[in-house]
XYZ file of C-alpha atoms in Angstrom:
725
model
C 70.308 305.197 103.959
C 73.749 303.638 104.421
C 73.682 299.819 104.620
C 76.398 297.469 105.853
C 75.768 294.161 104.081
C 77.280 291.199 105.927
C 77.064 288.298 103.494
C 78.858 285.230 102.090
C 80.218 286.968 99.005
C 77.160 288.881 97.766
C 79.489 291.533 96.311
C 80.770 289.057 93.701
C 78.933 288.720 90.409
C 80.220 285.196 89.753
C 81.021 282.263 92.005
C 79.403 281.188 95.250
C 78.015 284.627 96.095
C 76.623 285.391 92.634
C 73.092 284.297 93.516
C 72.983 286.839 96.350
C 74.414 289.542 94.100
C 71.694 289.176 91.469
C 68.760 288.550 93.809
C 69.578 290.815 96.725
C 72.577 293.133 96.570
C 72.005 294.548 93.093
C 68.360 295.504 93.705
C 69.388 296.870 97.113
C 72.032 299.259 95.760
C 69.421 300.821 93.473
C 67.286 301.832 96.463
C 69.753 302.957 99.150
C 72.391 305.656 99.140
C 75.357 303.384 99.897
C 76.135 299.695 100.425
C 79.263 298.678 102.340
C 80.234 295.037 101.763
C 81.575 292.737 104.455
C 82.248 289.185 103.242
C 81.707 287.077 106.352
C 82.813 283.848 104.681
C 86.029 285.286 103.281
C 86.815 287.018 106.577
C 86.253 283.806 108.545
C 88.465 281.812 106.185
C 91.281 284.335 106.517
C 91.096 285.344 110.172
C 88.897 282.798 111.946
C 85.610 283.619 113.662
C 87.096 285.866 116.351
C 89.132 287.808 113.771
C 86.091 288.173 111.554
C 84.008 289.521 114.441
C 86.742 291.997 115.405
C 86.948 293.231 111.813
C 83.157 293.572 111.686
C 83.095 295.852 114.745
C 86.003 297.812 113.249
C 84.033 298.255 110.011
C 80.934 299.409 111.910
C 82.990 301.978 113.851
C 84.704 303.314 110.723
C 81.699 303.449 108.384
C 78.850 304.338 110.793
C 76.043 302.601 108.844
C 72.342 303.204 109.466
C 71.382 299.561 108.918
C 73.230 296.254 109.148
C 71.793 293.463 107.001
C 73.064 289.992 107.804
C 72.533 287.566 104.909
C 72.615 284.557 107.153
C 74.435 281.486 105.828
C 74.731 279.538 109.057
C 75.797 280.439 112.593
C 78.751 282.547 111.441
C 77.670 285.408 113.743
C 77.223 284.158 117.272
C 73.972 284.904 119.170
C 75.754 287.037 121.789
C 77.199 289.256 119.046
C 73.831 289.660 117.332
C 72.176 290.437 120.643
C 74.821 293.066 121.423
C 74.298 294.705 118.030
C 70.538 294.649 118.525
C 70.531 296.064 122.063
C 73.615 298.274 122.386
C 74.156 299.878 118.968
C 72.095 302.597 117.291
C 72.073 300.770 113.950
C 69.072 298.634 112.980
C 69.955 294.971 112.499
C 68.146 292.953 109.831
C 68.447 289.226 109.279
C 67.992 288.071 105.683
C 66.970 284.404 105.903
C 67.222 283.210 102.326
C 67.957 279.498 102.769
C 65.088 277.722 104.508
C 66.760 274.322 104.287
C 68.966 275.421 107.174
C 66.591 274.889 110.077
C 68.623 277.152 112.371
C 67.602 280.092 110.216
C 63.971 279.625 111.135
C 64.068 278.916 114.817
C 62.083 281.738 116.328
C 64.909 282.408 118.763
C 67.132 283.184 115.762
C 64.591 285.581 114.291
C 64.420 287.331 117.644
C 68.128 288.145 117.541
C 67.458 290.850 114.951
C 65.393 294.018 115.027
C 63.805 293.013 111.702
C 63.817 289.865 109.580
C 63.400 289.304 105.835
C 62.304 285.826 104.783
C 62.177 284.170 101.345
C 59.377 281.774 102.332
C 55.870 283.234 102.511
C 54.691 280.344 104.708
C 57.511 280.718 107.231
C 57.091 284.492 107.249
C 53.356 284.132 107.887
C 53.960 281.636 110.710
C 56.507 283.944 112.370
C 54.059 286.841 112.366
C 51.310 284.658 113.848
C 53.449 283.846 116.896
C 54.366 287.468 117.537
C 57.338 288.299 115.308
C 55.535 291.099 113.494
C 58.735 292.633 112.115
C 59.188 289.720 109.700
C 58.690 290.586 106.037
C 58.427 288.507 102.880
C 60.890 288.902 99.998
C 60.676 286.220 97.289
C 63.721 285.403 95.172
C 63.591 288.193 92.590
C 66.515 288.647 90.193
C 67.060 292.266 89.194
C 65.584 292.969 85.769
C 69.006 293.618 84.232
C 69.890 289.984 84.884
C 66.810 288.602 83.141
C 67.125 287.925 79.443
C 63.866 287.241 77.664
C 64.463 284.576 75.073
C 63.026 284.572 71.588
C 65.078 281.600 70.447
C 63.090 279.313 68.194
C 65.994 276.910 67.776
C 66.285 274.668 70.801
C 69.713 273.020 71.029
C 69.001 271.247 74.321
C 66.151 268.945 75.310
C 66.301 268.985 79.108
C 68.699 271.181 81.079
C 69.623 271.377 84.733
C 71.803 274.294 85.885
C 73.118 274.086 89.439
C 75.722 272.616 91.729
C 75.760 269.001 92.779
C 73.930 267.562 95.769
C 73.026 263.976 96.608
C 69.345 264.655 96.050
C 69.867 266.267 92.667
C 72.212 263.494 91.548
C 69.624 260.865 92.489
C 66.876 262.565 90.454
C 69.071 263.091 87.394
C 70.319 259.494 87.444
C 66.739 258.197 87.508
C 65.821 260.460 84.592
C 68.734 259.158 82.547
C 67.749 255.579 83.314
C 64.306 256.377 81.897
C 65.890 257.408 78.588
C 65.763 261.210 78.921
C 68.679 263.075 77.335
C 70.055 265.572 79.858
C 72.531 268.426 79.827
C 73.975 269.284 83.249
C 75.786 272.555 83.962
C 77.339 273.367 87.327
C 80.052 272.586 89.874
C 80.939 269.369 91.662
C 79.517 266.842 89.206
C 82.800 265.017 88.582
C 81.952 262.636 91.449
C 79.121 260.928 89.527
C 80.443 258.427 86.990
C 76.975 257.591 85.644
C 76.350 261.279 84.859
C 79.696 261.841 83.136
C 78.407 261.782 79.522
C 75.814 264.455 80.353
C 77.997 266.959 82.221
C 78.749 270.123 80.243
C 80.816 272.116 82.733
C 80.357 275.377 84.638
C 78.944 278.532 82.989
C 78.813 282.134 84.178
C 75.410 283.822 84.466
C 75.464 285.346 80.985
C 76.101 281.932 79.410
C 73.498 280.311 81.658
C 70.853 282.652 80.279
C 71.868 281.791 76.715
C 71.462 278.105 77.545
C 68.055 278.706 79.138
C 66.948 280.373 75.919
C 68.031 277.407 73.829
C 66.426 274.739 76.046
C 63.092 272.993 75.614
C 62.734 272.240 79.340
C 64.507 273.695 82.384
C 64.535 271.607 85.564
C 64.144 273.396 88.882
C 65.681 270.981 91.401
C 66.692 273.617 93.902
C 64.715 272.115 96.784
C 63.609 268.712 98.034
C 59.848 268.427 97.322
C 59.383 266.621 100.647
C 60.877 269.480 102.661
C 58.039 271.513 104.153
C 60.203 274.629 104.613
C 60.984 275.086 100.926
C 60.472 278.556 99.448
C 57.431 278.785 97.237
C 59.379 280.176 94.272
C 63.069 279.470 93.792
C 65.371 281.935 92.072
C 65.866 279.532 89.161
C 62.095 279.191 88.663
C 61.490 282.948 88.527
C 64.585 283.444 86.376
C 63.423 280.865 83.808
C 59.814 282.129 83.745
C 60.956 285.714 83.366
C 63.098 284.641 80.406
C 60.031 282.988 78.819
C 61.467 279.492 79.182
C 59.458 276.398 80.115
C 60.345 275.149 83.603
C 59.259 272.206 85.751
C 59.491 272.627 89.512
C 58.262 271.003 92.757
C 54.587 271.397 93.593
C 53.433 273.694 96.397
C 50.311 275.558 97.452
C 51.641 279.002 96.595
C 52.133 277.995 92.960
C 48.568 276.672 92.845
C 47.308 279.953 94.263
C 49.209 282.008 91.681
C 48.860 279.891 88.542
C 45.551 278.133 89.155
C 45.010 275.047 87.009
C 48.207 275.784 85.075
C 50.139 274.886 88.215
C 49.521 271.209 87.450
C 51.280 271.612 84.111
C 54.527 272.937 85.542
C 54.703 271.171 88.928
C 55.714 267.632 89.828
C 54.894 265.684 92.974
C 57.603 262.990 92.745
C 60.274 261.699 90.406
C 57.846 259.500 88.460
C 55.581 262.493 87.860
C 58.574 264.573 86.767
C 59.675 261.958 84.228
C 56.120 261.680 82.864
C 55.804 265.450 82.399
C 59.250 265.791 80.823
C 58.415 263.072 78.306
C 55.061 264.664 77.506
C 56.364 268.195 76.949
C 59.313 267.053 74.861
C 56.759 265.679 72.402
C 54.277 268.581 72.628
C 56.037 271.794 71.689
C 52.856 273.836 71.182
C 51.573 273.216 74.725
C 55.060 273.750 76.078
C 55.397 277.150 74.376
C 51.897 278.259 75.366
C 52.539 277.371 78.992
C 55.897 279.176 78.957
C 54.175 282.318 77.638
C 51.522 282.094 80.382
C 54.190 281.660 83.091
C 56.096 284.620 81.727
C 53.111 286.967 81.742
C 51.982 285.851 85.224
C 55.418 286.272 86.765
C 55.820 289.713 85.180
C 52.509 290.822 86.672
C 52.878 289.230 90.102
C 56.591 289.609 90.786
C 57.640 293.136 90.008
C 61.106 293.555 91.515
C 60.872 297.323 91.692
C 57.477 297.366 93.442
C 58.447 294.635 95.916
C 61.653 296.383 96.982
C 59.904 299.729 97.398
C 57.283 298.028 99.564
C 59.942 296.191 101.585
C 61.995 299.313 102.310
C 58.851 301.179 103.385
C 58.024 298.311 105.775
C 61.551 298.385 107.164
C 61.491 302.152 107.635
C 58.220 301.955 109.569
C 59.394 299.001 111.697
C 62.661 300.519 112.957
C 62.580 300.534 116.796
C 62.269 303.902 118.539
C 65.726 303.719 120.107
C 67.413 303.188 116.714
C 68.509 305.752 114.139
C 65.647 306.722 111.864
C 66.330 306.537 108.147
C 64.768 307.999 105.036
C 64.392 306.124 101.781
C 66.266 307.910 98.966
C 65.107 308.188 95.374
C 65.742 305.029 93.363
C 69.022 305.169 91.445
C 69.174 304.238 87.774
C 72.519 302.540 87.404
C 72.384 302.718 83.624
C 71.667 306.407 83.014
C 75.298 307.151 82.116
C 76.712 304.539 79.781
C 79.333 306.874 78.289
C 82.852 307.106 79.676
C 84.617 310.360 80.478
C 87.956 308.787 79.546
C 88.479 305.992 77.065
C 91.559 304.650 78.861
C 92.684 304.813 82.490
C 96.073 303.681 83.721
C 95.779 302.672 87.376
C 98.947 302.964 89.419
C 98.847 301.801 93.043
C 101.637 303.293 95.138
C 103.015 302.856 98.639
C 106.360 304.278 99.838
C 107.913 304.176 96.374
C 109.939 307.402 96.296
C 112.844 305.612 94.610
C 110.958 304.562 91.479
C 107.685 306.503 91.124
C 109.119 309.398 89.090
C 110.549 307.060 86.454
C 107.257 305.156 86.333
C 105.157 308.312 85.776
C 107.557 309.622 83.137
C 107.279 306.363 81.192
C 103.487 306.718 81.176
C 103.411 310.374 80.161
C 105.873 309.673 77.351
C 103.564 307.224 75.592
C 103.079 307.661 71.833
C 99.313 307.288 72.480
C 98.178 310.215 74.615
C 94.393 309.889 75.051
C 94.376 308.504 78.605
C 94.048 309.328 82.292
C 96.643 308.317 84.876
C 94.949 307.554 88.193
C 97.331 307.181 91.144
C 95.986 305.521 94.289
C 98.314 306.264 97.200
C 97.761 303.642 99.864
C 99.012 305.733 102.785
C 102.628 306.442 101.802
C 104.770 307.889 104.608
C 107.911 308.732 102.597
C 108.337 311.386 99.864
C 106.102 309.617 97.360
C 103.297 312.210 97.598
C 105.777 315.080 97.252
C 107.242 313.602 94.076
C 103.782 313.043 92.579
C 102.790 316.616 93.456
C 104.933 318.038 90.681
C 102.599 316.364 88.170
C 99.399 317.827 89.622
C 99.336 320.487 86.918
C 99.040 317.812 84.215
C 95.351 317.264 83.366
C 96.103 313.618 82.610
C 97.148 312.887 86.203
C 94.681 312.356 89.050
C 95.863 311.562 92.585
C 93.903 309.987 95.450
C 95.257 309.383 98.956
C 93.791 306.933 101.494
C 94.793 305.413 104.810
C 96.868 302.301 104.322
C 95.087 298.975 103.932
C 97.599 297.002 101.860
C 100.620 296.855 104.138
C 99.883 293.230 105.030
C 99.836 292.419 101.269
C 96.459 290.769 101.660
C 94.177 293.464 100.248
C 95.285 293.894 96.634
C 91.775 293.028 95.515
C 90.377 295.878 97.617
C 92.923 298.311 96.190
C 91.946 297.340 92.647
C 88.243 297.567 93.465
C 88.695 301.045 94.977
C 90.625 302.215 91.914
C 87.926 300.945 89.568
C 85.188 302.624 91.605
C 87.003 305.964 91.389
C 87.453 305.798 87.611
C 85.043 305.286 84.739
C 86.996 304.551 81.547
C 86.117 301.930 78.956
C 89.581 300.361 79.139
C 91.951 300.015 82.095
C 95.639 299.269 82.428
C 97.471 298.474 85.649
C 101.038 299.288 86.567
C 102.988 299.069 89.798
C 104.950 302.106 90.914
C 108.314 300.411 90.312
C 107.588 299.276 86.729
C 108.143 301.038 83.409
C 106.005 301.274 80.275
C 107.902 301.305 76.989
C 106.786 304.189 74.733
C 104.558 302.241 72.319
C 102.798 300.011 74.846
C 99.385 301.676 74.890
C 99.397 302.436 71.168
C 100.044 298.832 70.202
C 97.456 297.453 72.609
C 94.844 299.947 71.403
C 95.518 298.679 67.875
C 94.691 295.153 69.037
C 91.313 296.223 70.444
C 90.519 298.331 67.367
C 91.374 295.457 65.048
C 89.311 292.907 66.994
C 86.536 294.349 69.217
C 85.831 290.874 70.628
C 89.100 290.948 72.603
C 88.550 291.376 76.353
C 92.119 291.252 77.656
C 95.361 291.976 75.853
C 98.640 291.172 77.595
C 102.216 291.338 76.357
C 105.663 290.009 77.052
C 107.850 291.904 79.542
C 111.489 292.579 80.212
C 112.658 291.504 83.656
C 114.769 293.889 85.738
C 116.455 293.361 89.112
C 116.909 296.509 91.208
C 118.697 299.079 88.982
C 120.596 296.569 86.859
C 118.736 296.762 83.566
C 119.000 293.407 81.831
C 116.622 293.904 78.951
C 117.762 290.748 77.190
C 115.855 288.695 79.780
C 112.184 288.391 78.895
C 109.359 286.712 80.769
C 108.804 284.428 77.781
C 112.399 283.159 78.102
C 111.339 281.490 81.340
C 107.664 280.785 80.599
C 106.911 280.407 76.868
C 103.314 281.449 76.199
C 101.044 279.436 73.938
C 97.310 278.876 74.254
C 94.095 278.592 72.295
C 90.393 278.575 73.149
C 90.514 274.879 74.067
C 93.599 274.666 76.240
C 93.584 278.145 77.801
C 92.162 277.086 81.184
C 94.510 274.153 81.713
C 97.528 276.144 80.451
C 96.763 279.028 82.817
C 96.151 276.468 85.566
C 99.672 275.080 85.191
C 101.444 278.440 85.448
C 100.446 282.100 85.644
C 101.438 283.343 82.170
C 100.523 286.998 82.670
C 102.617 289.780 84.166
C 99.944 292.081 85.594
C 101.508 295.416 84.469
C 101.411 294.221 80.831
C 97.604 293.968 80.813
C 95.053 296.178 79.080
C 91.445 295.113 79.536
C 87.854 296.174 79.084
C 86.171 297.438 82.223
C 82.998 295.593 81.156
C 84.941 292.328 81.194
C 86.030 292.913 84.776
C 82.426 293.594 85.756
C 81.174 290.530 83.867
C 83.394 288.294 86.017
C 82.468 289.991 89.279
C 85.707 291.930 89.650
C 88.966 290.904 91.275
C 88.733 288.707 94.345
C 90.868 287.120 97.105
C 93.941 288.809 98.566
C 97.536 288.857 97.333
C 97.186 286.801 94.122
C 93.980 288.478 92.955
C 95.260 288.789 89.378
C 95.988 285.066 88.999
C 92.625 284.229 90.522
C 90.935 286.466 87.930
C 92.786 284.908 84.970
C 91.711 281.433 86.060
C 88.091 282.368 86.734
C 87.744 284.164 83.415
C 89.861 281.973 81.107
C 86.848 280.100 79.728
C 84.628 283.143 79.382
C 86.757 286.058 78.191
C 88.706 286.487 74.976
C 92.453 286.732 75.730
C 94.999 288.042 73.220
C 98.773 287.725 73.648
C 100.906 290.392 71.983
C 104.281 288.698 71.616
C 106.420 291.737 72.246
C 107.979 293.074 75.478
C 106.318 296.443 76.139
C 106.788 296.683 79.920
C 109.831 296.549 82.183
C 108.912 294.515 85.242
C 111.167 295.294 88.179
C 111.892 292.729 90.892
C 113.657 293.921 94.011
C 113.739 293.454 97.764
C 111.132 296.153 98.428
C 108.610 295.045 95.787
C 105.384 293.582 97.073
C 106.043 290.201 95.462
C 109.369 289.927 97.304
C 108.165 291.365 100.614
C 105.347 288.863 100.760
C 106.204 285.794 102.795
C 107.038 282.982 100.360
C 105.040 280.363 102.239
C 102.034 282.718 102.262
C 102.275 283.233 98.485
C 102.570 279.513 97.885
C 99.651 278.756 100.199
C 97.388 281.326 98.548
C 98.216 280.178 95.005
C 97.639 276.564 96.020
C 94.269 277.496 97.521
C 93.292 279.415 94.381
C 94.105 276.408 92.200
C 92.190 274.084 94.498
C 89.143 276.377 94.489
C 89.280 276.712 90.695
C 89.520 272.944 90.260
C 86.434 272.503 92.450
C 84.600 275.218 90.509
C 84.909 273.440 87.178
C 84.588 269.938 85.754
C 87.278 268.003 83.904
C 85.409 268.871 80.699
C 86.151 272.547 81.320
C 89.860 271.751 81.389
C 89.615 269.435 78.369
C 86.766 270.776 76.200
C 88.051 268.591 73.366
C 86.146 265.770 75.044
C 82.860 267.658 74.663
C 83.140 267.350 70.897
C 82.604 263.594 71.111
C 79.370 262.099 72.415
C 80.968 258.687 72.911
C 83.555 259.673 75.497
C 84.244 256.856 77.947
C 85.436 256.519 81.526
C 88.891 255.735 80.133
C 88.930 259.057 78.284
C 88.021 260.976 81.434
C 90.544 259.011 83.483
C 93.239 260.008 80.987
C 92.211 263.650 81.274
C 92.408 263.577 85.086
C 95.764 261.832 84.922
C 97.202 264.351 82.497
C 95.996 267.324 84.569
C 97.411 265.914 87.798
C 100.702 264.992 86.170
C 101.087 268.316 84.380
C 100.770 270.411 87.550
C 103.500 268.306 89.176
C 105.939 270.406 87.138
C 105.028 273.407 89.308
C 107.546 273.544 92.202
C 104.821 275.102 94.361
C 102.303 272.362 93.628
C 99.832 271.195 96.249
C 100.387 267.472 96.693
C 96.900 267.164 98.176
C 95.383 268.522 94.972
C 97.381 266.073 92.842
C 96.275 263.186 95.060
C 92.659 264.356 94.713
C 92.941 264.508 90.922
C 94.653 261.110 90.741
C 91.890 259.640 92.926
C 89.316 260.867 90.409
C 91.345 259.262 87.628
C 91.299 255.937 89.472
C 87.589 256.353 90.218
C 86.940 256.354 86.482
C 89.529 253.656 85.714
C 90.782 251.722 88.783
C 93.485 249.983 86.726
C 94.948 253.109 85.147
C 98.569 251.989 85.349
C 100.325 255.321 84.614
C 98.266 256.907 87.404
C 99.011 254.074 89.813
C 102.671 254.436 88.877
C 102.832 258.155 89.679
C 100.543 257.828 92.686
C 102.843 255.385 94.409
C 105.915 257.528 93.681
C 104.198 260.594 95.145
C 103.039 258.670 98.206
C 106.614 257.526 98.812
C 108.064 261.003 98.191
C 105.594 262.563 100.641
C 106.181 259.763 103.151
C 102.488 258.770 103.150
C 102.964 255.212 104.358
C 99.237 254.420 104.459
C 98.634 255.588 100.882
C 101.782 253.827 99.731
C 100.750 250.518 101.270
C 97.195 250.775 99.925
C 98.268 251.317 96.341
C 101.366 249.079 96.252
C 99.717 245.714 95.779
C 97.242 247.110 93.247
C 100.077 248.539 91.182
C 102.158 245.354 91.257
C 99.256 243.222 90.054
C 97.797 245.581 87.432
C 98.397 245.109 83.743
C 99.049 248.312 81.818
C 96.045 249.770 80.034
C 98.308 252.156 78.108
C 100.301 250.663 75.268
C 102.276 253.840 74.580
C 105.872 252.436 74.545
C 107.739 255.259 76.359
C 105.305 255.055 79.277
C 105.280 251.278 79.313
C 109.051 251.014 79.627
C 109.041 253.481 82.555
C 106.255 251.570 84.295
C 108.036 248.255 83.807
C 111.178 249.741 85.347
C 109.188 250.948 88.359
C 107.587 247.535 88.837
C 111.046 245.975 88.858
C 112.214 248.443 91.537
C 109.149 247.725 93.676
C 109.210 243.955 93.249
C 110.564 243.226 96.735
C 109.424 246.451 98.432
C 106.888 246.393 101.274
C 107.310 249.785 103.006
C 108.694 253.193 102.118
C 111.783 252.456 104.191
C 112.707 249.716 101.701
C 112.972 252.265 98.870
C 115.587 254.359 97.166
C 113.353 257.397 96.615
C 115.801 259.063 94.213
C 115.791 256.027 91.968
C 112.011 255.715 92.210
C 111.470 259.318 91.045
C 113.137 258.513 87.715
C 110.082 256.378 86.939
C 107.560 259.221 87.015
C 105.397 259.369 83.880
C 105.743 262.982 82.740
C 103.358 265.692 81.636
C 103.786 265.044 77.903
C 100.907 262.617 78.315
C 98.468 265.306 77.183
C 99.696 265.361 73.582
C 99.616 261.599 73.344
C 96.180 261.137 74.817
C 94.542 263.997 72.892
C 96.067 262.922 69.576
C 94.889 259.384 70.190
C 91.532 260.687 71.305
C 91.035 262.626 68.094
C 91.626 259.520 65.981
C 90.412 256.583 68.008
C 88.762 258.058 71.127
C 90.718 255.746 73.434
C 94.209 254.731 74.447
């Protein structure tokens, strides 16, 4: 059974699609012969709806799947397209309706666009069958067992925990709980908007860390759905996840819970916010009842929600419901993804090549001449049309070298993530290194990096310095670190990586398990930088301060061939997405060490972050404005921010922004007494004294009044001693 899964990122283990990966895609791949991923959201963002639809039909033609499953997010696939797939193609189309808050998902006309539907709400599924849609089947939110970690933690570090992204409804509930005196810990994205919740926000955590937190929490809040919404699913993914981990969880009341848990349902369900607050207060003070209830929930969920049994039943239902005019499918034996945990090779060097006849021989020789010889060289040829394959052929006799050819997909420089993913799927080593076909490894590179991993097994990624080379002019005295000095620690790693990409990809050696933990490489051209930013807080990075790679830059290299504006746009988008994925406390974890952090402290952090990234010549002004706005939201009279804001508005010719902020800046007294900043601000105020519009300004003179990025050292040093500026 070959399945084409059209979804909003269900192939990614972390990020927006991670929920779908754990609850749907991972169990699916254990029961079918092959899953082909098609990210409808990513495709739409890159190519628009029409481009996404064209690529979908191209994928169907090239892969010939038996079944297409559409994990419906919204109306991303138009009704006419779904109807065409249903009526004119031999593949069976299945709609997976997992989000019942989107009413469009449950209009019966929508269900009728598919051959078969899967629904996460038992009630909605039952109603659909009653009105004639008999090919509608129930699949509750069931995380695969490998993602459930049963907790035996007796030490509870957190009282009440909510894990999830921000919504207006959730914010309202949490604010009311805080007002009632309940101590909360909030983990998730988007919470920087709520000033009243600031002291309780702990930042974003990947799934592995979330499960650790669940194990160390007295009470988990399930606020996934509005209790007043009649289309809510009976059991949310968070509820089942927490119960399976033997954690105590409070969730909205519904009839299905009463049916399953009987009288115990009253203990773990709330009818309104007042009831929730009452139950939280009670269970915080009654640990024995809390633990007994958690044990009961755990045993009931284990008995009633067996992931393996439910998926076997679902696939049997699907097989029997396939229309007569569609291709019939057989259900293969379930695959055990963990039967082979050993690796054939300890180390694989992945070399992606495309029309590189000029440099590939030198690259391969540098790899084969390593002082450490226990490795495999895997060469992925992305459709070369020159003599590249012929040159590589002379190494076919070497057992270390493995060659794989495919039709080109990377010519538009927008599929590097796919090339990396393909290479990883075709290899199985414990450690991987990456090198481009025009780069050179110095003889001791692998040996010295292996020593790092042997010395400290906790290291996930080891990267080194690199010599920079232009064309054939070897200038080995120029190192990457001469241009971008590298310094970071566990606290500042995210913000330092956010300011500039410190890592030359061909210098990296990393654990395969670490790549898998973060959901692999994503996005298009700048997939490496995206990975460093997503993983900076969660993986252990080690910098070996020695140039062990020669990084060649020339007119035919992918980084030079790529359109500059495209590169800038993609890097700006990556930074914007990363900023939205975290909170300011993720960028400045120093603030988490102090319970008494104030709005001024957070305003200073926002200001420093915005000001620091201004040093990047490819900076997104819109992102800086957004960050400065958050600074002013926490402290409206933050004079250094007002100072820089008005200079940026003038430099970008934003007359409306300039006019809005001008009077505020002129009339605001400085809240920062740091003398170097104060003198700059005073100078700026003097320049602006008689200014009313941007046309009245000497922009060059105004730019000399920008408060610079050294603010971070000042504000953090002050913070450590006095917690304010």
